[in-house]
Short mmCIF file of C-alpha atoms and ligand atoms in Angstrom, two decimals:
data_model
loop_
_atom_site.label_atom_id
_atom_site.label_comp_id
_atom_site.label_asym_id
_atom_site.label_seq_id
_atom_site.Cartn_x
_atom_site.Cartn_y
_atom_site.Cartn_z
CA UNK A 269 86.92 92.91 103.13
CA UNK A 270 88.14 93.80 106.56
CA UNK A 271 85.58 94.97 108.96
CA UNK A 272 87.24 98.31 109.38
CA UNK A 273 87.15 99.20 105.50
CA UNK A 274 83.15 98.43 105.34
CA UNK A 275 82.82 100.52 108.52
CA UNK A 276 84.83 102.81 106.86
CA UNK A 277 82.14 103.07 104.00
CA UNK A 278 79.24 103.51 105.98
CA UNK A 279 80.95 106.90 107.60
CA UNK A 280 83.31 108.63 105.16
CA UNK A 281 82.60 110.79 102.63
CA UNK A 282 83.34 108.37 99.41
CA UNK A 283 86.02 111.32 97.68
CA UNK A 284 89.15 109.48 98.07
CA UNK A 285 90.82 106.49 96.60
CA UNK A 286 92.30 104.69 99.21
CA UNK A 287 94.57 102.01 99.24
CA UNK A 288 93.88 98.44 100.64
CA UNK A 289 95.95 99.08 103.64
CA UNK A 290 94.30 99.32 107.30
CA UNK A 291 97.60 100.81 109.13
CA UNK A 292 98.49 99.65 112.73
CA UNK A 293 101.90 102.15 112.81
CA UNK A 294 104.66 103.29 110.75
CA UNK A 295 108.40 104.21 111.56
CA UNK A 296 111.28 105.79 109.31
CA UNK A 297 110.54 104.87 105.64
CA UNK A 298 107.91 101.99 106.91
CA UNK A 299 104.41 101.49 107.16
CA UNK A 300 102.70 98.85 109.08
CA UNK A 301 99.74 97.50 108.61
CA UNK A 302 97.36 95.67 111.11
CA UNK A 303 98.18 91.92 109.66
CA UNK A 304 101.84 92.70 110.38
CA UNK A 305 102.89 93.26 106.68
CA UNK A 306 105.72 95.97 106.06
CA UNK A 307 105.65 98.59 103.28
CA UNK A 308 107.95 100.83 102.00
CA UNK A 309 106.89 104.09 101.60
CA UNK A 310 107.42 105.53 98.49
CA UNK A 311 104.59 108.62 98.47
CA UNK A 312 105.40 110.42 102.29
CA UNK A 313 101.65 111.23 102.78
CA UNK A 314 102.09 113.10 99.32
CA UNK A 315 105.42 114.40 99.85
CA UNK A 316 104.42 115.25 104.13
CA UNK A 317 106.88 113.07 106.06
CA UNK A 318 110.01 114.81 104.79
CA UNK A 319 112.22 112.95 108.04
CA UNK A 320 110.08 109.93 107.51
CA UNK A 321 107.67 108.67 110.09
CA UNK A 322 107.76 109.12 113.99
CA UNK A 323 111.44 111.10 113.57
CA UNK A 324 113.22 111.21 117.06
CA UNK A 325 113.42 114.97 116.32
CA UNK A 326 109.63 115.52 115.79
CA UNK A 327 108.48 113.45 118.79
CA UNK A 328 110.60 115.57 120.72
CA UNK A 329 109.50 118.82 119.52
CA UNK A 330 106.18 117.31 119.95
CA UNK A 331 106.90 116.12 123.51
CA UNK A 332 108.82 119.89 124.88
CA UNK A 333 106.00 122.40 123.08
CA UNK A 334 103.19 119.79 124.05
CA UNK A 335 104.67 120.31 127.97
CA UNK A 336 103.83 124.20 126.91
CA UNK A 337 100.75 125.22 125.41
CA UNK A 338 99.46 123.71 122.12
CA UNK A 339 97.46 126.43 120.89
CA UNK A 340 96.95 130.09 122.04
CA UNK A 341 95.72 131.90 118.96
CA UNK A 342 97.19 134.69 117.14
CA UNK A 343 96.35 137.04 120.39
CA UNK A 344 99.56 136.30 121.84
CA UNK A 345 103.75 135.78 121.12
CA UNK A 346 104.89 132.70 120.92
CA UNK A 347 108.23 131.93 119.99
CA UNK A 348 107.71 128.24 117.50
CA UNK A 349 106.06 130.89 115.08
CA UNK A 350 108.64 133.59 115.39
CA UNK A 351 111.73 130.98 115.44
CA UNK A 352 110.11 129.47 112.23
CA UNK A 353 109.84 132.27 110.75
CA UNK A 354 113.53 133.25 111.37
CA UNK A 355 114.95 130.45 109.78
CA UNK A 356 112.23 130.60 106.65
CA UNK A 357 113.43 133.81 106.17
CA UNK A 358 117.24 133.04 106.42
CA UNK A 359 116.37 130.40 103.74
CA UNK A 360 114.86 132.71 101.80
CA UNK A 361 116.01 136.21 101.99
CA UNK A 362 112.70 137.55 101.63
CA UNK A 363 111.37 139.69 104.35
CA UNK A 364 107.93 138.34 106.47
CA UNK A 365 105.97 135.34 106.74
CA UNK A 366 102.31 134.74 107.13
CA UNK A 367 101.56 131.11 108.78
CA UNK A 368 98.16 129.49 107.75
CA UNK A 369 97.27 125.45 107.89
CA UNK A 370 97.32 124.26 104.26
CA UNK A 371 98.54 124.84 100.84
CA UNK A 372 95.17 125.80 99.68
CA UNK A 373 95.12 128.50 102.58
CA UNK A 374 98.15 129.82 100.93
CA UNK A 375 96.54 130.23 97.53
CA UNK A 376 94.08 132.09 98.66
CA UNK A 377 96.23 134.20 100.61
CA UNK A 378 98.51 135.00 98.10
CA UNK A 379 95.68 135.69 95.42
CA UNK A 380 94.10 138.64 98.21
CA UNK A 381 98.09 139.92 98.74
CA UNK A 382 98.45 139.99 95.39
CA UNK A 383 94.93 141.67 94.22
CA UNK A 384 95.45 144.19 97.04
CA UNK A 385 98.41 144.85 95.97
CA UNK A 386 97.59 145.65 92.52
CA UNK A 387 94.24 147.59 93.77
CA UNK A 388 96.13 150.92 93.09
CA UNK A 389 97.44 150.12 89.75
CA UNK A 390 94.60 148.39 87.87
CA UNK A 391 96.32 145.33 87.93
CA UNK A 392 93.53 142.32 89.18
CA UNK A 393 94.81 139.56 86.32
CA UNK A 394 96.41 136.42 87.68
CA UNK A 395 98.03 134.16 85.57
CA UNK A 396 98.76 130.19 86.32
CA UNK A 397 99.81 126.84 83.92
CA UNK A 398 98.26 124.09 82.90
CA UNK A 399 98.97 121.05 84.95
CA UNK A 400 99.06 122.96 87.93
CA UNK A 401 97.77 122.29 91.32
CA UNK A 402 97.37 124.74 93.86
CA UNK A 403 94.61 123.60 96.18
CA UNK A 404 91.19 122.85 96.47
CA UNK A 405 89.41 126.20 97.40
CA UNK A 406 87.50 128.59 94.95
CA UNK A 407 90.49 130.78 94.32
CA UNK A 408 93.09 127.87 94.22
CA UNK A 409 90.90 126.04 91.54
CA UNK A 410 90.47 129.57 89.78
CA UNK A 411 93.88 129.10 88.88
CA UNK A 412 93.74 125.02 87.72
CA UNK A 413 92.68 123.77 84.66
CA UNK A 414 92.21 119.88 85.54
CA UNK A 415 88.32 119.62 84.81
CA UNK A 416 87.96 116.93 87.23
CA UNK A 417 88.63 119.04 90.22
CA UNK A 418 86.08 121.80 88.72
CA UNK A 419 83.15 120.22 86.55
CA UNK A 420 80.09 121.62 87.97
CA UNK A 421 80.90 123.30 90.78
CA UNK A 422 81.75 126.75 89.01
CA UNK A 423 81.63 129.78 88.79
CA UNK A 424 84.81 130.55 89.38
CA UNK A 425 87.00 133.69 90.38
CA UNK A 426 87.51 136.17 87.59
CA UNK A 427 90.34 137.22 86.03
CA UNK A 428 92.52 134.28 86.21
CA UNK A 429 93.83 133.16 82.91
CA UNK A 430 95.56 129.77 82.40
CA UNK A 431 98.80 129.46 80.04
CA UNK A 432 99.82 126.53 78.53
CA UNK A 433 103.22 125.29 80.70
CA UNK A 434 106.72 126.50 78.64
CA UNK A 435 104.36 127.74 75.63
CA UNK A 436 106.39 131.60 75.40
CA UNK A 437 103.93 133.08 72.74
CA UNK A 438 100.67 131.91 74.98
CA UNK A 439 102.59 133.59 77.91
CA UNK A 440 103.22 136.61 76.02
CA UNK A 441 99.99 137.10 74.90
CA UNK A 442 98.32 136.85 78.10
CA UNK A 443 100.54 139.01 79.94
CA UNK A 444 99.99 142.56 79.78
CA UNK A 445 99.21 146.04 82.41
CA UNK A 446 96.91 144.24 84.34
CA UNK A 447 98.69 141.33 85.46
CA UNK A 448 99.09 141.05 89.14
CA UNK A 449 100.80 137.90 89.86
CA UNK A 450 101.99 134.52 87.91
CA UNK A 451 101.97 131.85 90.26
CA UNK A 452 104.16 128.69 89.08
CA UNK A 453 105.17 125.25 90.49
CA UNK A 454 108.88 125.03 89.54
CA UNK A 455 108.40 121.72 89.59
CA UNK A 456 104.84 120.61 89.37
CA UNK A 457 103.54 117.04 91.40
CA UNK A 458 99.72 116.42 91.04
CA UNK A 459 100.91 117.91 87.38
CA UNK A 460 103.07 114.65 87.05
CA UNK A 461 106.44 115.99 88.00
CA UNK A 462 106.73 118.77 85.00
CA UNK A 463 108.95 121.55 85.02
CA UNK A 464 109.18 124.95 83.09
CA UNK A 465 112.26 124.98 81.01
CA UNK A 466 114.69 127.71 81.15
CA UNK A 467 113.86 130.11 78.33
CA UNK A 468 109.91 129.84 79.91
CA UNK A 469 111.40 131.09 83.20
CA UNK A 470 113.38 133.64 81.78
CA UNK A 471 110.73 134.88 79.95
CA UNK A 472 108.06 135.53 82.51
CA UNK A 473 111.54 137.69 84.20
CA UNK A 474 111.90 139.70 81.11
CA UNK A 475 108.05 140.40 81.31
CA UNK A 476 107.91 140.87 85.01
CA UNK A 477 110.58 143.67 84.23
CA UNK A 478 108.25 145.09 81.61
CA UNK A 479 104.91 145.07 83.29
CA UNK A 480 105.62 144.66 87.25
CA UNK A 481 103.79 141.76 88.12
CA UNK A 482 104.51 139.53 91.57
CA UNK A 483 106.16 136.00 91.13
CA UNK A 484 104.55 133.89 93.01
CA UNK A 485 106.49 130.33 93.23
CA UNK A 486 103.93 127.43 94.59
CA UNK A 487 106.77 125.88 96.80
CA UNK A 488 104.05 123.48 98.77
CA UNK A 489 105.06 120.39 97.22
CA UNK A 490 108.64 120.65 95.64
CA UNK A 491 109.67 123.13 98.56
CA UNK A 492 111.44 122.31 102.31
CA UNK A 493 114.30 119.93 100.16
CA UNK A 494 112.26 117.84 98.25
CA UNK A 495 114.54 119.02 95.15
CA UNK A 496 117.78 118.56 96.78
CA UNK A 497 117.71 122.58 97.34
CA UNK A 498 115.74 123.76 100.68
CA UNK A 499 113.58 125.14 97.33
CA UNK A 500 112.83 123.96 94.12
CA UNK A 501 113.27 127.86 92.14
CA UNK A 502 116.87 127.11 93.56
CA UNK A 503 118.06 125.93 90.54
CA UNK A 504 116.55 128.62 88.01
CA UNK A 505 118.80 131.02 89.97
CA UNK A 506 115.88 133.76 90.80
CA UNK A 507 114.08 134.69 93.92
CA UNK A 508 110.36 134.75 93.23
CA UNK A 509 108.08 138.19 95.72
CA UNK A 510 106.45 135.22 97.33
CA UNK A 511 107.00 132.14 97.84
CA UNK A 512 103.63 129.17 99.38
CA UNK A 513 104.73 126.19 101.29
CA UNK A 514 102.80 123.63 103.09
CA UNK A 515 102.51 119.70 103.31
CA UNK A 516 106.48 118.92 104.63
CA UNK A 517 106.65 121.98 106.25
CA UNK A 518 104.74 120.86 109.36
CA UNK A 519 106.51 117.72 110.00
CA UNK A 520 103.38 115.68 109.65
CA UNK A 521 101.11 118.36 111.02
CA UNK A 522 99.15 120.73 109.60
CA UNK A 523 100.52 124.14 108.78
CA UNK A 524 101.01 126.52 105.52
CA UNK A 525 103.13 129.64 105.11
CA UNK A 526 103.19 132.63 102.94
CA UNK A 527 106.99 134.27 102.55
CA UNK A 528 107.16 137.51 101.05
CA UNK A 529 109.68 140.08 100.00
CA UNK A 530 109.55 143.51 101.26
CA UNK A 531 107.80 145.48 99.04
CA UNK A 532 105.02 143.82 99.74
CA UNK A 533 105.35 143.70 103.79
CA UNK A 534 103.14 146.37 104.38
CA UNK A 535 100.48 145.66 101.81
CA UNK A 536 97.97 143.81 104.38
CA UNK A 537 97.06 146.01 107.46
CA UNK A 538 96.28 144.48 111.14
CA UNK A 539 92.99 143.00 110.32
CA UNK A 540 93.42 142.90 106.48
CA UNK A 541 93.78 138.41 106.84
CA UNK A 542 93.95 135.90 109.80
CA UNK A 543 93.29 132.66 110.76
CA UNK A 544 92.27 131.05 114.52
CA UNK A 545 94.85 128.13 114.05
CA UNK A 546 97.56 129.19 111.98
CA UNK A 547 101.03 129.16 112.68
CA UNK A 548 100.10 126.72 115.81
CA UNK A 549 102.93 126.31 118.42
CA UNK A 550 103.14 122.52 118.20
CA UNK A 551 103.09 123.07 114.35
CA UNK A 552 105.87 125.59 114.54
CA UNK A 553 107.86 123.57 116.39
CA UNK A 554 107.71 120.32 114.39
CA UNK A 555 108.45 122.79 111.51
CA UNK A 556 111.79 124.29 112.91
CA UNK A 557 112.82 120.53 113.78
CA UNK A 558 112.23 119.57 109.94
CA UNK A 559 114.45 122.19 109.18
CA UNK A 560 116.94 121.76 111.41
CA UNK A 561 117.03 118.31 110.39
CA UNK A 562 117.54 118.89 106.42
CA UNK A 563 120.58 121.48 107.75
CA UNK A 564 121.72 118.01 109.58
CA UNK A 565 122.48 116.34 106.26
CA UNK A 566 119.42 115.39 105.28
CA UNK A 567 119.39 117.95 102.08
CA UNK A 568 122.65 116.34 101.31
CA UNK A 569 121.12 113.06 101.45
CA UNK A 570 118.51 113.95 98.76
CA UNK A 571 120.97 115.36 95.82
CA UNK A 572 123.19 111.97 96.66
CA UNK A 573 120.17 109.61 96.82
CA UNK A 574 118.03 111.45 94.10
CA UNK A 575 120.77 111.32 91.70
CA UNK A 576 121.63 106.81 92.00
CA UNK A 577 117.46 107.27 92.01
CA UNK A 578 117.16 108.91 89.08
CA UNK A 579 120.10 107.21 87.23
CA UNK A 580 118.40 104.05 87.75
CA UNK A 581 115.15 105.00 86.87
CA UNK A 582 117.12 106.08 83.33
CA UNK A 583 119.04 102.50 83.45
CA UNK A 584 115.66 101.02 83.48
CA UNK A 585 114.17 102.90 81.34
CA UNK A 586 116.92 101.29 78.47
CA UNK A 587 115.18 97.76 79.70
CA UNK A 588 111.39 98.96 78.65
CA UNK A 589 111.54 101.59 76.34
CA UNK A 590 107.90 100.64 75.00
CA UNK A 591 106.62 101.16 78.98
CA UNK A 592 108.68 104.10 80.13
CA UNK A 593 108.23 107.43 78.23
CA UNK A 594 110.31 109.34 80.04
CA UNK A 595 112.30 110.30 83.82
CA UNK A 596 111.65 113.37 85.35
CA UNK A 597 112.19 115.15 88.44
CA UNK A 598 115.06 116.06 90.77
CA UNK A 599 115.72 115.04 93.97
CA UNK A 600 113.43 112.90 95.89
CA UNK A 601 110.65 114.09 93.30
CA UNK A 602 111.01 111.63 90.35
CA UNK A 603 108.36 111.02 87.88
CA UNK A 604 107.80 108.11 85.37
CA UNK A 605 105.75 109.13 82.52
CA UNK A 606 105.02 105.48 81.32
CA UNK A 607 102.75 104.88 77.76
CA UNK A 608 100.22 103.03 80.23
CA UNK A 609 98.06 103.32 83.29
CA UNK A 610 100.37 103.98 86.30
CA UNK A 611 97.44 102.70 88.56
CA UNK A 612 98.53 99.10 87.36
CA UNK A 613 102.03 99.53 87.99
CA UNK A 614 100.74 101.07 91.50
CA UNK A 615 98.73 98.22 92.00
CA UNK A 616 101.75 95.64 91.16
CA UNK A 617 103.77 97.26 93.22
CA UNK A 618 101.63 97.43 96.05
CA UNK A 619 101.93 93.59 95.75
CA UNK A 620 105.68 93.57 96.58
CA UNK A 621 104.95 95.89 99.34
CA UNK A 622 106.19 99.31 97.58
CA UNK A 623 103.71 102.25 98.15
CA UNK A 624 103.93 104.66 95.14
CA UNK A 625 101.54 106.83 93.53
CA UNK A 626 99.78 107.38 90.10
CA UNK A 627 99.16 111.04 89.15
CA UNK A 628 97.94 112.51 85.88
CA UNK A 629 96.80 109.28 85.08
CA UNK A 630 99.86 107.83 83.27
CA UNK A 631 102.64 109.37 85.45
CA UNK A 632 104.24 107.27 88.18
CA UNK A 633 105.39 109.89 90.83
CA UNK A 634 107.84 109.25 93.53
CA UNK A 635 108.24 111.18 96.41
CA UNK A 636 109.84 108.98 99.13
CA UNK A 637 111.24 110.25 102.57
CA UNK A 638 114.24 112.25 102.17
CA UNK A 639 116.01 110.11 104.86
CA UNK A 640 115.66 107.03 102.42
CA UNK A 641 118.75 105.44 101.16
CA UNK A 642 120.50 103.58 98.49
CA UNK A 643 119.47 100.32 99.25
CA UNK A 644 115.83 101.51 99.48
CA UNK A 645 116.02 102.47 96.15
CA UNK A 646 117.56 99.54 94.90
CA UNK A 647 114.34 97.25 96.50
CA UNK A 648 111.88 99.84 94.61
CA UNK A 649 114.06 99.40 91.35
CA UNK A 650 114.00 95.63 91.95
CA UNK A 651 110.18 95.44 92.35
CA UNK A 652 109.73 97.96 89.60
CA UNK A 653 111.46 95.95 87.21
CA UNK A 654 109.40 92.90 88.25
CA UNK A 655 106.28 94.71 87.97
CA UNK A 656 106.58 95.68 84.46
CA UNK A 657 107.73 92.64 83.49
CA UNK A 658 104.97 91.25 84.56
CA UNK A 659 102.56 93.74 82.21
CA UNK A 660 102.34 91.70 78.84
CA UNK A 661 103.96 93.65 76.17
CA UNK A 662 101.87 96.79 74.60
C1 LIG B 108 99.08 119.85 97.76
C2 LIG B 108 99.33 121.12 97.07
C3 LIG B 108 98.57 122.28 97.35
C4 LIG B 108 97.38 122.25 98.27
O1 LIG B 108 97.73 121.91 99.56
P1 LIG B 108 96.60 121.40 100.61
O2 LIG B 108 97.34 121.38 101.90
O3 LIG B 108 96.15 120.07 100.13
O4 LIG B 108 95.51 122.41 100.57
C5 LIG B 108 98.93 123.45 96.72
N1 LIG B 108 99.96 123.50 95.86
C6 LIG B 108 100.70 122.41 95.55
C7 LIG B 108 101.84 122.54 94.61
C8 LIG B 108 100.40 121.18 96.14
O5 LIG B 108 101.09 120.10 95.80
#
């Protein structure tokens, strides 16, 4: 093992599965490693490096705010936070944002908006699905069911109920007076690419009308163009009270946001929530350059390249019915749902130099750059189809 790995081991905190891969640099949709071997990146740091790595765009933000000040705290006006949050609300139309550093920041921010909210009115329930991931903090994993993230490390907040993901009579039953907030993943990623089906949607609207309850959607992961729309609920035709981002929204570095509509504007009073680094200019400005970027043609790029993606994905699927259970996903967020261990087909493609991902243990989940192209996709398709070839037949 290289020397680096072991050291590794000695010094790190042993939570994280890593892959084999000691990496020197990385540039577009490739990844480097220090023996000079070239990956394709297939995973974006988890769905991060929306422009791909070291973008002209973000090294240049990077390079003109860096010139400035990097951080200042929430004592002052600086216009990365304020230009953000013009264009998050132009993409939006909701009404204020709230910048944090992390999608489990904005869990917990939108579980105190949406208790304080409901303070008044009874209403401290908060409902969330099965399969869904919304961060690893007390109040995010309040709302997750996976027991692995929870097993003896409870208790946990009250009042949060999990339903069971497009299940209508579980929703209805759950939902009543007291419900503050449902907070949904339109379309879910640690979940294994999952989405809620229409009539599911449309009933949590027909409640909402019935009980007045905030929709939260959990944008953090299928958000900032991921789907081919600048966000995921796009498609449902609705706009949620609140909507969480995080992980692309930074450009690579660390920053959450909260986006709400306007009723709820003037719920939190000066003091009511902060945070020393959030909404940090250098942040801020890698965040308006992602955006400006997807506005470039880069959104267009995902629906184009997402739909050859998924097409072939389906082709293939024809090929190895027995492997491949079924396609999901939209965009650049495809899923394989495969009738084995994705971890082996991770590992086999690893071989051929593809890094992809394994999530809910038997999903293979996809979330390349969004500046990836056609003939990317064709060298993933190639080594996919070599790699299950190459598991004997079930
Ligand atoms: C990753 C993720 C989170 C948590 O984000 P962190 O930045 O890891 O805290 C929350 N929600 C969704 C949908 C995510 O994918």
């Amino acid at each position: 093992m290289e020397d680096i790995i072991l050291k590794e081991h000695n010094v790190i905190y042993q939570t994280y599965n890593r892959l084999p891969i000691v990496v020197n640099n990385a540039e577009g949709a490739y990844i480097y490693d220090n023996n000079n071997n070239k990956y394709i990146d297939f995973l974006s740091g988890i769905a991060v490096n929306a422009l791909g790595h070291s973008h002209p765009s973000i090294l240049n933000a990077i390079e003109i705010q860096s010139k400035k000040y990097l951080h200042l705290s929430n004592f002052f006006y600086q216009e990365p936070q304020i230009k953000l949050a013009e264009l998050l609300i132009q993409k939006s139309k909701l009404d204020k944002v709230f910048f944090c550093n992390s999608g489990a920041e904005t869990t917990e921010a939108v579980i105190k908006l949406s208790r304080k909210w409901g303070w008044d009115k009874s209403k401290t329930k908060i409902i969330a699905f099965t399969g869904g991931f919304h961060g690893r903090t007390y109040g995010a994993l309040s709302l997750m069911d996976k027991p692995k993230y929870k097993d003896k490390m409870g208790p946990y907040l009250e009042n949060m109920v999990i339903v069971e993901l497009n299940n209508i009579d579980h929703l209805i039953e759950n939902v009543n007076n007291n419900t503050a907030a449902i907070i949904l993943e339109f379309i879910q990623g640690e979940g294994g690419i999952r989405e809620p089906n229409f009539e599911f949607v449309n009933t949590i609207l027909e409640l909402k009308k019935k009980y007045n309850f905030i929709l939260i959607a959990d944008e953090v992961q299928c958000g900032i163009g991921r789907s081919g729309d600048f966000f995921a609920y796009e498609y449902w035709g609705i706009t949620p009270d609140v909507i969480t981002i995080a992980k692309a929204i930074g450009g690579g570095l660390p920053l959450g946001a909260i986006i709400v509509n306007e009723e709820l504007s003037e719920v939190w009073q000066k003091g009511n929530h902060g945070t020393t680094f959030g909404g940090n200019a250098l942040a801020c400005a890698c965040g308006i350059a992602v955006i400006e970027e997807l506005d470039k043609g880069v959104l267009e790029n995902v629906k184009n390249v997402g739909i050859y993606f998924k097409n072939q994905l389906i082709e293939l699927r024809k090929k190895y019915t027995d492997k491949i259970i079924d396609v999901r996903g939209r965009g650049l967020m495809l899923g394989l749902e495969l009738s084995l261990d994705a971890q082996k087909v991770v590992d086999l493609l690893l071989d051929k130099k593809i890094i992809a991902n394994a999530t809910s243990v038997n999903v293979l989940r996809i979330v390349p750059p969004l500046i990836i192209n056609k003939e990317l996709v064709d060298v993933f398709i190639k080594s996919l189809d070599e790699s299950l070839s190459q598991i004997k037949n079930l």
